[in-house]
Coordinates of C-alpha atoms and ligand atoms in Angstrom, one line a residue:
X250 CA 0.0 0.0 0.0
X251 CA 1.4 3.6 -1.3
X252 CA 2.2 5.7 1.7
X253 CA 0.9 9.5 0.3
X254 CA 1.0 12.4 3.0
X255 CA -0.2 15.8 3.0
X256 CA 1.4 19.4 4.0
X257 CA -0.8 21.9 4.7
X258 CA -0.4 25.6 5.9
X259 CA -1.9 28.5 7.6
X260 CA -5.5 29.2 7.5
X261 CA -9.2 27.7 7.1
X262 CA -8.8 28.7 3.4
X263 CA -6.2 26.1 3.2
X264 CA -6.4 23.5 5.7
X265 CA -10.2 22.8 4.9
X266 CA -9.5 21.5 1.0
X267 CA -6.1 19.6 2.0
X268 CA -8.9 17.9 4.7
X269 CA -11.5 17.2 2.2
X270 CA -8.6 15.6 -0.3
X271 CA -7.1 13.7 2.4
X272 CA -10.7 12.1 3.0
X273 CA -11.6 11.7 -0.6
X274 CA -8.2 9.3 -0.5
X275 CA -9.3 7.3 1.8
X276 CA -11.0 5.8 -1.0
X277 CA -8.4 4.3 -2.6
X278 CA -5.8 1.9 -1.2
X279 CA -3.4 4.5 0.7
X280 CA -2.1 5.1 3.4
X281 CA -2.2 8.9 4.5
X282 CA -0.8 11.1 6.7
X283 CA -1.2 14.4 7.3
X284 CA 1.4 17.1 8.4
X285 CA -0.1 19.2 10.4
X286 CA 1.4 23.2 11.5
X287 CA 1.7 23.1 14.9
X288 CA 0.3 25.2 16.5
X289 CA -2.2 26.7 14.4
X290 CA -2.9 30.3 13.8
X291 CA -7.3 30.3 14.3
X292 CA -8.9 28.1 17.0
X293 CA -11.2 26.9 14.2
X294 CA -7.9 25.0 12.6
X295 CA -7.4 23.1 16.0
X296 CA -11.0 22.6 17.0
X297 CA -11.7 21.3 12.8
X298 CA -8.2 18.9 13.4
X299 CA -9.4 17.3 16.4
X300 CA -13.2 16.8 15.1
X301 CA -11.1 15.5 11.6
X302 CA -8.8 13.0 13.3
X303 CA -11.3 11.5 15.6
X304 CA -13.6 11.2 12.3
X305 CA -11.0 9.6 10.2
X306 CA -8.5 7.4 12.3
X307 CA -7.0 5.7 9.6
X308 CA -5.4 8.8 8.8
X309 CA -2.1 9.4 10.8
X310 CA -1.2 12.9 12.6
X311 CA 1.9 14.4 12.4
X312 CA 3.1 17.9 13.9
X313 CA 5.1 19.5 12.4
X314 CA 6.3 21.8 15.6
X315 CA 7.4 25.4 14.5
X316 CA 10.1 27.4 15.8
X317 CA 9.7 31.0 17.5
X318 CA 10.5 34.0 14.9
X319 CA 13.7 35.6 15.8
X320 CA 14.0 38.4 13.1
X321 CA 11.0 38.6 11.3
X322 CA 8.5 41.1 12.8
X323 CA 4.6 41.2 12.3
X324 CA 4.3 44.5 11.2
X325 CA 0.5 45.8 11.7
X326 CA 0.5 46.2 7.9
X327 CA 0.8 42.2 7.2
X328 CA -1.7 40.1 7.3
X329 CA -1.1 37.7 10.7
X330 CA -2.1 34.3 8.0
X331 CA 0.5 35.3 5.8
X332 CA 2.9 35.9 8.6
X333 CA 2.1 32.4 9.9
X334 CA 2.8 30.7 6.6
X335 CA 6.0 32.7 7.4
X336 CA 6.4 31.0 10.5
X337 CA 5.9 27.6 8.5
X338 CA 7.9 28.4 5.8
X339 CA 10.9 28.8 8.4
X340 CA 10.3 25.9 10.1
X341 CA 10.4 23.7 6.9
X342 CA 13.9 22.8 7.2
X343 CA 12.9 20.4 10.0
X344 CA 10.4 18.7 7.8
X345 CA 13.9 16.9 5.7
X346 CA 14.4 14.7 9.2
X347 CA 10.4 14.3 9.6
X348 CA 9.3 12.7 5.8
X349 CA 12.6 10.2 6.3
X350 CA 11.4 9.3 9.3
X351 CA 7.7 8.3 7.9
X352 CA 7.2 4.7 7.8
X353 CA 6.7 3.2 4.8
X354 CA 8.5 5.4 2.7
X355 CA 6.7 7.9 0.7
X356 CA 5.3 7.6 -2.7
X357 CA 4.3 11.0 -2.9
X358 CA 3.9 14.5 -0.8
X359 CA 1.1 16.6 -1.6
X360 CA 2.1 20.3 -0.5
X361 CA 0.7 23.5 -0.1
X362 CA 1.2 26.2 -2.8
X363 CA 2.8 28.8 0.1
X364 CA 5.7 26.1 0.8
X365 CA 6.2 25.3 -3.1
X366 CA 9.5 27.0 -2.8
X367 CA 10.7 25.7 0.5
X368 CA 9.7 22.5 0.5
X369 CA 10.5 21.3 -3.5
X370 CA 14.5 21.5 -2.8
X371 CA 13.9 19.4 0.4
X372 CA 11.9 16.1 -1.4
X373 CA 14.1 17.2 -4.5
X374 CA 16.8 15.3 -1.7
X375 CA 14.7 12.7 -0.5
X376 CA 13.5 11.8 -3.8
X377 CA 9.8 12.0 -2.9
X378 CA 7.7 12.9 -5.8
X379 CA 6.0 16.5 -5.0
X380 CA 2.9 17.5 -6.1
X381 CA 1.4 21.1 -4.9
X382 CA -2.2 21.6 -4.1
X383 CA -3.3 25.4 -5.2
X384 CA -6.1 25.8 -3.2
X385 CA -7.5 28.6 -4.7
X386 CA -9.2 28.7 -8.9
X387 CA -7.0 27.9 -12.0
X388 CA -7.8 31.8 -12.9
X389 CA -5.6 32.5 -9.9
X390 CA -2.9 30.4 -10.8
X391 CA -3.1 31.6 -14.2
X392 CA -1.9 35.0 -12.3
X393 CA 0.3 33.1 -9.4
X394 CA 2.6 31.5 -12.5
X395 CA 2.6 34.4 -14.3
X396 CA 3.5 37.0 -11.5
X397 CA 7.0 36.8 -11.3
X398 CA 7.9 37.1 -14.6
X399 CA 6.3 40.5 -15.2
X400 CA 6.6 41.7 -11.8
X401 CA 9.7 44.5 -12.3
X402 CA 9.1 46.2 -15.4
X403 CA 6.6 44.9 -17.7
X404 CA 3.8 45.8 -15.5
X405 CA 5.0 49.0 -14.9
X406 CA 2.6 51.1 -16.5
X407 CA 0.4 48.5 -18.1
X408 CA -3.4 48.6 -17.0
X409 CA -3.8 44.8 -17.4
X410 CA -1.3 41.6 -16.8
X411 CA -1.6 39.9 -20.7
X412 CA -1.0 36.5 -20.0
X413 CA -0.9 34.6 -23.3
X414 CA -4.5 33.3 -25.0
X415 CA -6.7 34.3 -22.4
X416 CA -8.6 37.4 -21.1
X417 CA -6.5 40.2 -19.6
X418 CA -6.2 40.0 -16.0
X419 CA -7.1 44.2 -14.7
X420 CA -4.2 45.1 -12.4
X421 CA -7.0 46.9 -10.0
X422 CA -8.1 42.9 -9.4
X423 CA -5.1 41.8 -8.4
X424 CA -4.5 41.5 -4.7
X425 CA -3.1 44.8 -3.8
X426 CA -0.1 43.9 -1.7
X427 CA 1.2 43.1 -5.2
X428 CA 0.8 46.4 -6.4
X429 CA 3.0 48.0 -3.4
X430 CA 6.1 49.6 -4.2
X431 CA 7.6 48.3 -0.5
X432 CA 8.7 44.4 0.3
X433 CA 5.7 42.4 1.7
X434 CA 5.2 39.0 2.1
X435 CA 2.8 38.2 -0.1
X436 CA 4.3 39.8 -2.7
X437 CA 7.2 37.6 -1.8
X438 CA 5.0 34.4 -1.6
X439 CA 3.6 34.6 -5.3
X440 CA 6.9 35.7 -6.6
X441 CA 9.1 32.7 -5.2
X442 CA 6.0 30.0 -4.8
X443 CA 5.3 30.9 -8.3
X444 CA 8.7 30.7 -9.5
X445 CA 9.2 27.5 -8.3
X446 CA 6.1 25.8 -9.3
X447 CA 7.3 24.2 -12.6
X448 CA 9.9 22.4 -10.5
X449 CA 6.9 20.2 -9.1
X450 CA 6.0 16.9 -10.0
X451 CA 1.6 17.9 -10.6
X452 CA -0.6 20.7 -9.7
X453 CA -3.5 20.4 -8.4
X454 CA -6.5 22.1 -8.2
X455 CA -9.8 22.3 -6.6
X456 CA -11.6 23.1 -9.7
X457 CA -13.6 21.5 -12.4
X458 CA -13.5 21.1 -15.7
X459 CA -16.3 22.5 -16.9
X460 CA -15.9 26.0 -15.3
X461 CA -12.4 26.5 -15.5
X462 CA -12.0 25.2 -19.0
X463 CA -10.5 28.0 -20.8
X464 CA -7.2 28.9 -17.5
X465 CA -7.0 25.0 -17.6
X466 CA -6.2 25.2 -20.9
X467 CA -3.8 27.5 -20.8
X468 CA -2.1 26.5 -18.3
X469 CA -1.5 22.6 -20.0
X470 CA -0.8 23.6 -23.4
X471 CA 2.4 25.4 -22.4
X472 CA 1.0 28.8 -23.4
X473 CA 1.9 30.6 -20.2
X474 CA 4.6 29.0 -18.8
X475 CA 7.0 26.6 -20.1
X476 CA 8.0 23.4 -18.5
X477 CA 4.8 23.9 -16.4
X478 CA 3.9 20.3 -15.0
X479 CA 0.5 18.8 -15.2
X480 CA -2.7 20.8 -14.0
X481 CA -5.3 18.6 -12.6
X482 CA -8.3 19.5 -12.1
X483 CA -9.6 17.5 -9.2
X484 CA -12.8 18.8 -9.2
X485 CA -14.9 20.2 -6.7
X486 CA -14.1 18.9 -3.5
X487 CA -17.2 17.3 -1.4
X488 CA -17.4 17.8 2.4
X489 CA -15.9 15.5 4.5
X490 CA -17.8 15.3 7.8
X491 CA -21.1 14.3 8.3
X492 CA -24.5 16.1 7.8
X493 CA -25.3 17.7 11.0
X494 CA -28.6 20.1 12.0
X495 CA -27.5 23.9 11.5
X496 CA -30.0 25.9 13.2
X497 CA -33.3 25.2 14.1
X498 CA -34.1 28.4 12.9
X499 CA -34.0 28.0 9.7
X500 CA -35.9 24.9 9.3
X501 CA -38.8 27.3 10.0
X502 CA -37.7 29.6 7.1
X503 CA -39.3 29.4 3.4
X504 CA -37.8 27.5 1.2
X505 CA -35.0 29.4 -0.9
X506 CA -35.8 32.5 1.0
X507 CA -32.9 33.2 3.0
X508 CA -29.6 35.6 2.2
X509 CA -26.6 33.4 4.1
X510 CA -23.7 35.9 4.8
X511 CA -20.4 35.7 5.7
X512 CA -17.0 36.7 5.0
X513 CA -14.9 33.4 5.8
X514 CA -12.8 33.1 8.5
X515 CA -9.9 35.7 8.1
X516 CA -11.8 39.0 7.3
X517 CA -13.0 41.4 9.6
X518 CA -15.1 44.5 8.3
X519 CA -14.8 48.0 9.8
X520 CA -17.8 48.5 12.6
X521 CA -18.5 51.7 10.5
X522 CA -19.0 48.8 7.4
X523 CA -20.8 46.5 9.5
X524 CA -23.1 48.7 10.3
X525 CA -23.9 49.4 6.5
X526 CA -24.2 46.1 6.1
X527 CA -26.5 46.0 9.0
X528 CA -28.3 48.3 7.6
X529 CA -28.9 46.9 4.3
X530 CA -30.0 43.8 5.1
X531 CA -33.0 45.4 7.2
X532 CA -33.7 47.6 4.2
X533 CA -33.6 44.7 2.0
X534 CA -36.9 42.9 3.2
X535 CA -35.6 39.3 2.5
X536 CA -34.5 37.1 5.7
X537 CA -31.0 36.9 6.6
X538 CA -28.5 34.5 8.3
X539 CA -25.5 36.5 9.3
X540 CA -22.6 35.8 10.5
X541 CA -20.6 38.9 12.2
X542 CA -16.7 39.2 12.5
X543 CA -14.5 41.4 14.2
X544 CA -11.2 40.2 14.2
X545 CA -8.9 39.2 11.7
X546 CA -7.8 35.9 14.2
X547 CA -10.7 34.2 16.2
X548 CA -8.3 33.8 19.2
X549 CA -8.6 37.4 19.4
X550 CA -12.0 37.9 19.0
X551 CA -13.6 38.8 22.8
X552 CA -16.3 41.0 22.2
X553 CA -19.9 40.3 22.3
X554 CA -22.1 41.1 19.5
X555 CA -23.9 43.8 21.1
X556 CA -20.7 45.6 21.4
X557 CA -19.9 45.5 17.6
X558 CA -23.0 45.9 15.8
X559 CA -25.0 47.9 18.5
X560 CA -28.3 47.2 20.7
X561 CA -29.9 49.7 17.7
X562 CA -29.4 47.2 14.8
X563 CA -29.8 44.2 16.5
X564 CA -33.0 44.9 17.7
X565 CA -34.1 46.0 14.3
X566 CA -32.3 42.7 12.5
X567 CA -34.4 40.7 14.7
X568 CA -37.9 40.9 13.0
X569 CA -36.4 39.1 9.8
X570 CA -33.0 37.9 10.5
X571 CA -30.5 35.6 12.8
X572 CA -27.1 37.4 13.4
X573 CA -24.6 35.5 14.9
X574 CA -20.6 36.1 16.1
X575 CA -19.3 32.5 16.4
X576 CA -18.6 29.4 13.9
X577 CA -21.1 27.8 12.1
X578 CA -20.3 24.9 9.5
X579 CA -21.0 26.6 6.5
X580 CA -21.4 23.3 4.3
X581 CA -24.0 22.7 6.7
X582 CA -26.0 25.7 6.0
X583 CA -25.4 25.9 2.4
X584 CA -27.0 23.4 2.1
X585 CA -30.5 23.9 4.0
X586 CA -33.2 24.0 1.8
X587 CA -34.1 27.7 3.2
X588 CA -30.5 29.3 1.7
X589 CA -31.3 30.6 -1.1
X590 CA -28.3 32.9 -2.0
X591 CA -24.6 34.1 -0.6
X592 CA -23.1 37.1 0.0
X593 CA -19.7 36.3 0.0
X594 CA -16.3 37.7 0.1
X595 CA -15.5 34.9 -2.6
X596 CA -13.0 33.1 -1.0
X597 CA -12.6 29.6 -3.3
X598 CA -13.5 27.7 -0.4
X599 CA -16.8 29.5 -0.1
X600 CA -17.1 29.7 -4.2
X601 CA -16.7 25.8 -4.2
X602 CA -19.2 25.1 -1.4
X603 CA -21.8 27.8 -2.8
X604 CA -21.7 26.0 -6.3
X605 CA -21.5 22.5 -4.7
X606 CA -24.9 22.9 -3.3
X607 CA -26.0 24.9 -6.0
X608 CA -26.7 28.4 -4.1
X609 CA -26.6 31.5 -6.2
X610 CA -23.9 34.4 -5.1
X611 CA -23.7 38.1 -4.7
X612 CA -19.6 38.8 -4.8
X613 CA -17.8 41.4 -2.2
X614 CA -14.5 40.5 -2.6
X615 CA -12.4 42.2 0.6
X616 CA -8.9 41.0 -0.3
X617 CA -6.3 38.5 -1.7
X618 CA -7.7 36.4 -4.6
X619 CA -11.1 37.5 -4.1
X620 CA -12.0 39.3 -7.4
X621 CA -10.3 36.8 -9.4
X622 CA -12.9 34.4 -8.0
X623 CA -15.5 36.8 -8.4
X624 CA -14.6 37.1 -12.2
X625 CA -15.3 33.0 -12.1
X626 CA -18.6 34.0 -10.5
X627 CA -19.7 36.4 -12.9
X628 CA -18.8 34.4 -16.3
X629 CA -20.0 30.9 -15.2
X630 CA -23.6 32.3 -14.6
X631 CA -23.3 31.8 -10.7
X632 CA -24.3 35.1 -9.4
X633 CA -23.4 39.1 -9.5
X634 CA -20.2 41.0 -8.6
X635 CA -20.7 44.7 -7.8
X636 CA -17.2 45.8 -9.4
X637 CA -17.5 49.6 -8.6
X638 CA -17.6 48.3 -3.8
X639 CA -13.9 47.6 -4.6
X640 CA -11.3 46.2 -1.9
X641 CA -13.1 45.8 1.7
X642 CA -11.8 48.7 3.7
X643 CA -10.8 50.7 1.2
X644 CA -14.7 52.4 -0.2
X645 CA -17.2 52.4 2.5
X646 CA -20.4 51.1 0.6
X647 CA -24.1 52.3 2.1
X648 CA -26.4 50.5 3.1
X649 CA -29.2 51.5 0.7
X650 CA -26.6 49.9 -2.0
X651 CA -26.1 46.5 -0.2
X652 CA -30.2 46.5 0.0
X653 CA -30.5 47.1 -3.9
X654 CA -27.9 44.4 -5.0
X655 CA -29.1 41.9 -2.2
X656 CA -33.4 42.2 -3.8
X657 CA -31.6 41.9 -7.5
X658 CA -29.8 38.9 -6.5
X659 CA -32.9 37.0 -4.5
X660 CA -35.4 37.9 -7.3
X661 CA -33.3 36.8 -9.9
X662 CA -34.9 33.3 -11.0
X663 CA -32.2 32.5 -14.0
X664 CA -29.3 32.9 -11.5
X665 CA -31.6 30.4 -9.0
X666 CA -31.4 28.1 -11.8
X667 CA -27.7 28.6 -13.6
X668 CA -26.4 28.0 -9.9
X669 CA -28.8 24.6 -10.0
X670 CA -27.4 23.7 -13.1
X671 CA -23.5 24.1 -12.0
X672 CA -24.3 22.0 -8.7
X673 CA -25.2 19.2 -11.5
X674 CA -22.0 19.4 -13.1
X675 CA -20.2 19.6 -9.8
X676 CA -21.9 16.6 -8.9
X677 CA -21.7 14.6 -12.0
X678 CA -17.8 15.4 -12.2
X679 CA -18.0 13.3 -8.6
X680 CA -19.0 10.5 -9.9
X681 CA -22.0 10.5 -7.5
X682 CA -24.5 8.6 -8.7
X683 CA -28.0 10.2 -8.6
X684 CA -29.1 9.4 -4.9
X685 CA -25.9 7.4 -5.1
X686 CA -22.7 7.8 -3.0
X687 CA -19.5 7.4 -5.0
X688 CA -17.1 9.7 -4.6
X689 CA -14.1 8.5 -6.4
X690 CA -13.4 11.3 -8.6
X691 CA -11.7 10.5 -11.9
X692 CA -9.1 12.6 -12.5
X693 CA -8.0 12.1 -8.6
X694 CA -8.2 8.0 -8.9
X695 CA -5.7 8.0 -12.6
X696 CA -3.5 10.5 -9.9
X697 CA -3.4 7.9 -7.4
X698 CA -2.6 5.3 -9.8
X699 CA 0.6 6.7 -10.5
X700 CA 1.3 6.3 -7.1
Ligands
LIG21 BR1 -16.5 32.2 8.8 C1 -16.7 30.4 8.5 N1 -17.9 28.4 9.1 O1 -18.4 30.3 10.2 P1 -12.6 30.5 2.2 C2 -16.0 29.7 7.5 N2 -16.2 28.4 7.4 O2 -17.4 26.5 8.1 P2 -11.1 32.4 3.9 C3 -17.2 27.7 8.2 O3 -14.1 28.1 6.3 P3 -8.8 32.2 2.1 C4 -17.7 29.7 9.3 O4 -17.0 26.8 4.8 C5 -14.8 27.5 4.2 O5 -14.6 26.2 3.9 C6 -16.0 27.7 5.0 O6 -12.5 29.4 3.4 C7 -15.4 27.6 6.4 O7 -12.2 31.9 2.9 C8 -13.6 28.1 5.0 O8 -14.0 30.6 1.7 C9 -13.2 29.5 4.6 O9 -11.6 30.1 1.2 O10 -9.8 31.8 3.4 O11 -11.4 31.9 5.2 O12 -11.1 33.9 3.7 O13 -8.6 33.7 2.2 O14 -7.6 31.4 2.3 O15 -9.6 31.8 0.9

C-alpha cells in the first residue's frame, strides 16, 4: 500500500480543502498522513483537526512543531495568515528529518502552494515525488505562474497583466499587496511560490472542468509558462464530515428564501462597514442569516455582539433575521433548503461550497484572490459581482446599495437556476451517482494510480 502524505499551511482557506482531499483518498488503497502546522494560527484549525482526526482514524497525525521568529516582525500592515505561513515556511527545514522518518517510505507528498518554494528543494533530496495543491481557482494560478515574470518592469505602466490566449487579467483585481512599491510578504509568496512551481511533480486544483475550461487550458498547453507540469483539475471537493442540524431556525424559514452571509474566516469589516451592512439587510426585506466578525484571528475575538454591531441594529435585524458572532459549519448551512443565496467575500473555499450545493452568489470581494474568484462568478452564470464596492476597507459602501444588490440577487430566477445547473456538473464530475454515494473522482483516482 502507497504511503501518500499531506502538507498543509496556515488558515481555514487552506487546511479545509487539504482535509477534504485527504478524505476523498481514503477511498483508494493509501495510506495517509497528514502534516499538520503546529500550532495553528485560528482556534477553528485546531478545533476542525481534532473533530477531523477523531472522524478519520486511519489517517495518521503528524506535527510538524514550529520554531519562535527571531528576526522577522509582524508588522501591523501584514496580514497575521501570511505571517504564519511565514512562520511555517521557516520551520520547513525540519520537515527533511520528519518525511525520512515516515514509515513506509513515501510515494508522494502533496504540499501547499505557500511552501512550493521551500519544500521542493527538500523532497528534491529525498527523492519523494512532490505535487502542490493550489487551493484557490485555476484563474488565480493563471496570475500566481505568471506574477514573477512581469513583476519588475513589464507591469509598470500597463493597465492589465496579458498573459498569453486568455482574457487580460485588470491590475486593479489583483491582490493589492502586489501592487505596493515596499517588500511584503505576499508579494514575496507569489513571486518565489510561483517561481518555483514548474519544478513540481503535478498541480492540483480544486476546480472542475467544466468552469475553469478556458485557465485550464492555458495552463496545460504550455502557453503561459513553459516546462509547467501537469494541472489537474480535481474537481470540486465534497465535504468530508457528516450532515449535522445547523440551526433550528432555519428549518422554520421558506424554502429558498434566506440571504446566508459571511466573510470566511480571516476577514473582519470595519464597525463603521458593518453597520452598513447592518443596515442593508433590514432595508432589504428578505431574511437573513448573518454571520458577524470582528477580528482578523478568532483567538482574538472577545467581544460580544452587542458591542460591535450595537443594541440599535440588532433589535431592528431581529424581525427578519438571525445574526450570529461565532462558527457555524457553512457546508451545513449551504446546504438547508431555506438558503437561497450568498453574500460572500468569494474566498474559493466559499465559491466551491456555494456552487456544490448549488446556491446562487452576490460577490464582495475584501482581499487576496477575491475578485479573481468573483470574475469566475460572474462568467460561469453563478451570481453578480458589484465591481464599482472595490477592496473591503478601502470604499465604504451604504447601506441602501447593499439592499439594492441583495433584492436583485434573491429575485433573480435565471441565476436560481444557472447556480442549480452548475451544482449538477459539480456533482456529476463526482462520480455521484444520482441518490448514489460514489465519490471516487476520476481525474484524482488515474493521480493515485501513478502512485
Ligand atoms: Br467564517 C466560516 N464556518 O463560520 P474560504 C467559515 N467556514 O465553516 P477564507 C465555516 O471556512 P482564504 C464559518 O465553509 C470555508 O470552507 C467555510 O474558506 C469555512 O475563505 C472556510 O472561503 C473558509 O476560502 O480563506 O477563510 O477567507 O482567504 O484562504 O480563501
Amino acid at each position: 500500500m502507497s504511503h501518500i502524505a499531506l502538507l498543509p499551511s496556515s488558515g481555514m482557506g487552506h487546511l479545509t480543502p487539504f482535509l477534504r482531499l485527504a478524505a476523498l483518498l481514503t477511498a483508494h488503497d493509501l495510506k495517509i498522513t497528514i502534516i499538520t502546522p503546529y500550532p495553528t494560527i485560528s482556534l477553528a484549525e485546531s478545533q476542525i483537526l481534532s473533530h477531523f482526526f477523531s472522524s478519520f482514524p486511519q489517517i495518521r497525525q503528524v506535527k510538524l512543531y514550529l520554531l519562535p521568529l527571531d528576526n522577522v516582525s509582524s508588522s501591523s500592515e501584514e496580514d497575521p495568515f501570511y505571517y504564519h505561513i511565514e512562520v511555517i515556511r521557516r520551520s520547513s527545514h525540519l520537515l527533511s528529518s520528519l518525511l525520512s522518518s515516515l514509515s513506509p517510505p513515501l510515494a508522494a507528498l502533496i504540499t501547499d502552494m505557500s511552501l512550493t518554494a521551500s519544500v521542493l528543494p527538500i523532497t528534491g533530496a529525498l527523492n519523494i515525488p512532490n505535487y502542490i495543491f493550489f487551493t484557490s481557482s485555476a484563474k488565480m494560478l493563471t496570475l500566481f505562474i505568471s506574477f514573477h515574470t512581469k513583476a519588475n518592469s513589464k507591469l509598470y505602466g500597463m493597465d492589465a497583466l496579458h498573459i498569453p490566449t486568455l482574457e487580460p487579467i485588470p491590475k486593479s483585481w489583483f491582490p493589492p499587496p502586489l501592487l505596493q512599491d515596499t517588500d511584503n510578504l505576499f508579494n514575496t509568496y507569489i513571486t518565489e511560490n510561483g517561481k518555483e512551481m514548474t519544478k513540481s511533480d503535478g498541480i492540483l486544483v480544486n476546480t472542475l472542468e467544466s468552469i475553469e475550461q478556458e485557465s485550464l487550458a492555458a495552463l496545460n498547453g504550455g502557453k503561459i509558462i513553459l516546462g509547467l507540469p501537469s494541472v489537474t483539475a480535481i474537481g470540486l471537493l465534497p465535504p468530508c464530515f457528516e450532515k449535522c442540524q445547523p440551526l433550528a431556525w432555519l428549518d422554520n424559514q421558506p424554502t429558498g428564501s434566506v440571504l446566508y452571509v459571511s466573510f470566511g474566516s480571516r476577514t473582519a469589516m470595519s464597525r463603521e462597514q458593518l453597520r452598513e451592512l447592518g443596515d442593508g439587510l433590514v432595508r432589504c426585506g428578505y431574511r437573513f442569516l448573518w454571520v458577524v466578525k470582528d477580528k482578523k484571528v478568532d483567538r482574538e475575538d472577545d467581544k460580544d455582539l452587542e458591542d460591535v454591531i450595537g443594541n440599535e441594529l440588532m433589535e431592528s435585524v431581529k424581525e427578519r433575521g438571525l445574526v450570529v458572532k461565532h462558527w457555524l459549519n457553512q457546508e451545513n448551512i449551504l446546504s438547508h433548503p431555506a438558503v437561497g443565496g450568498f453574500l460572500s467575500h468569494c474566498g474559493w473555499n466559499s465559491l466551491t461550497e456555494a456552487m456544490w450545493h448549488g446556491v446562487r452568489v452576490l460577490a464582495w470581494p475584501q482581499h487576496g484572490d477575491q475578485k479573481i474568484n468573483s470574475a469566475v462568478v460572474e462568467k460561469i452564470g453563478l451570481g453578480i459581482w458589484e465591481m464599482s464596492w472595490g477592496w473591503g476597507g478601502k470604499d465604504m459602501v451604504k447601506g441602501q446599495h447593499i439592499a439594492e444588490k441583495v433584492s436583485e440577487l434573491m429575485g433573480n430566477e435565471l441565476l436560481r437556476i444557472k447556480a442549480v445547473c452548475v451544482k449538477e456538473k459539480a456533482r456529476a464530475a463526482a462520480g455521484m451517482e444520482p441518490g448514489g454515494t460514489s465519490l471516487k473522482m476520476k481525474a484524482l483516482a488515474e493521480l493515485t494510480e501513478t502512485w
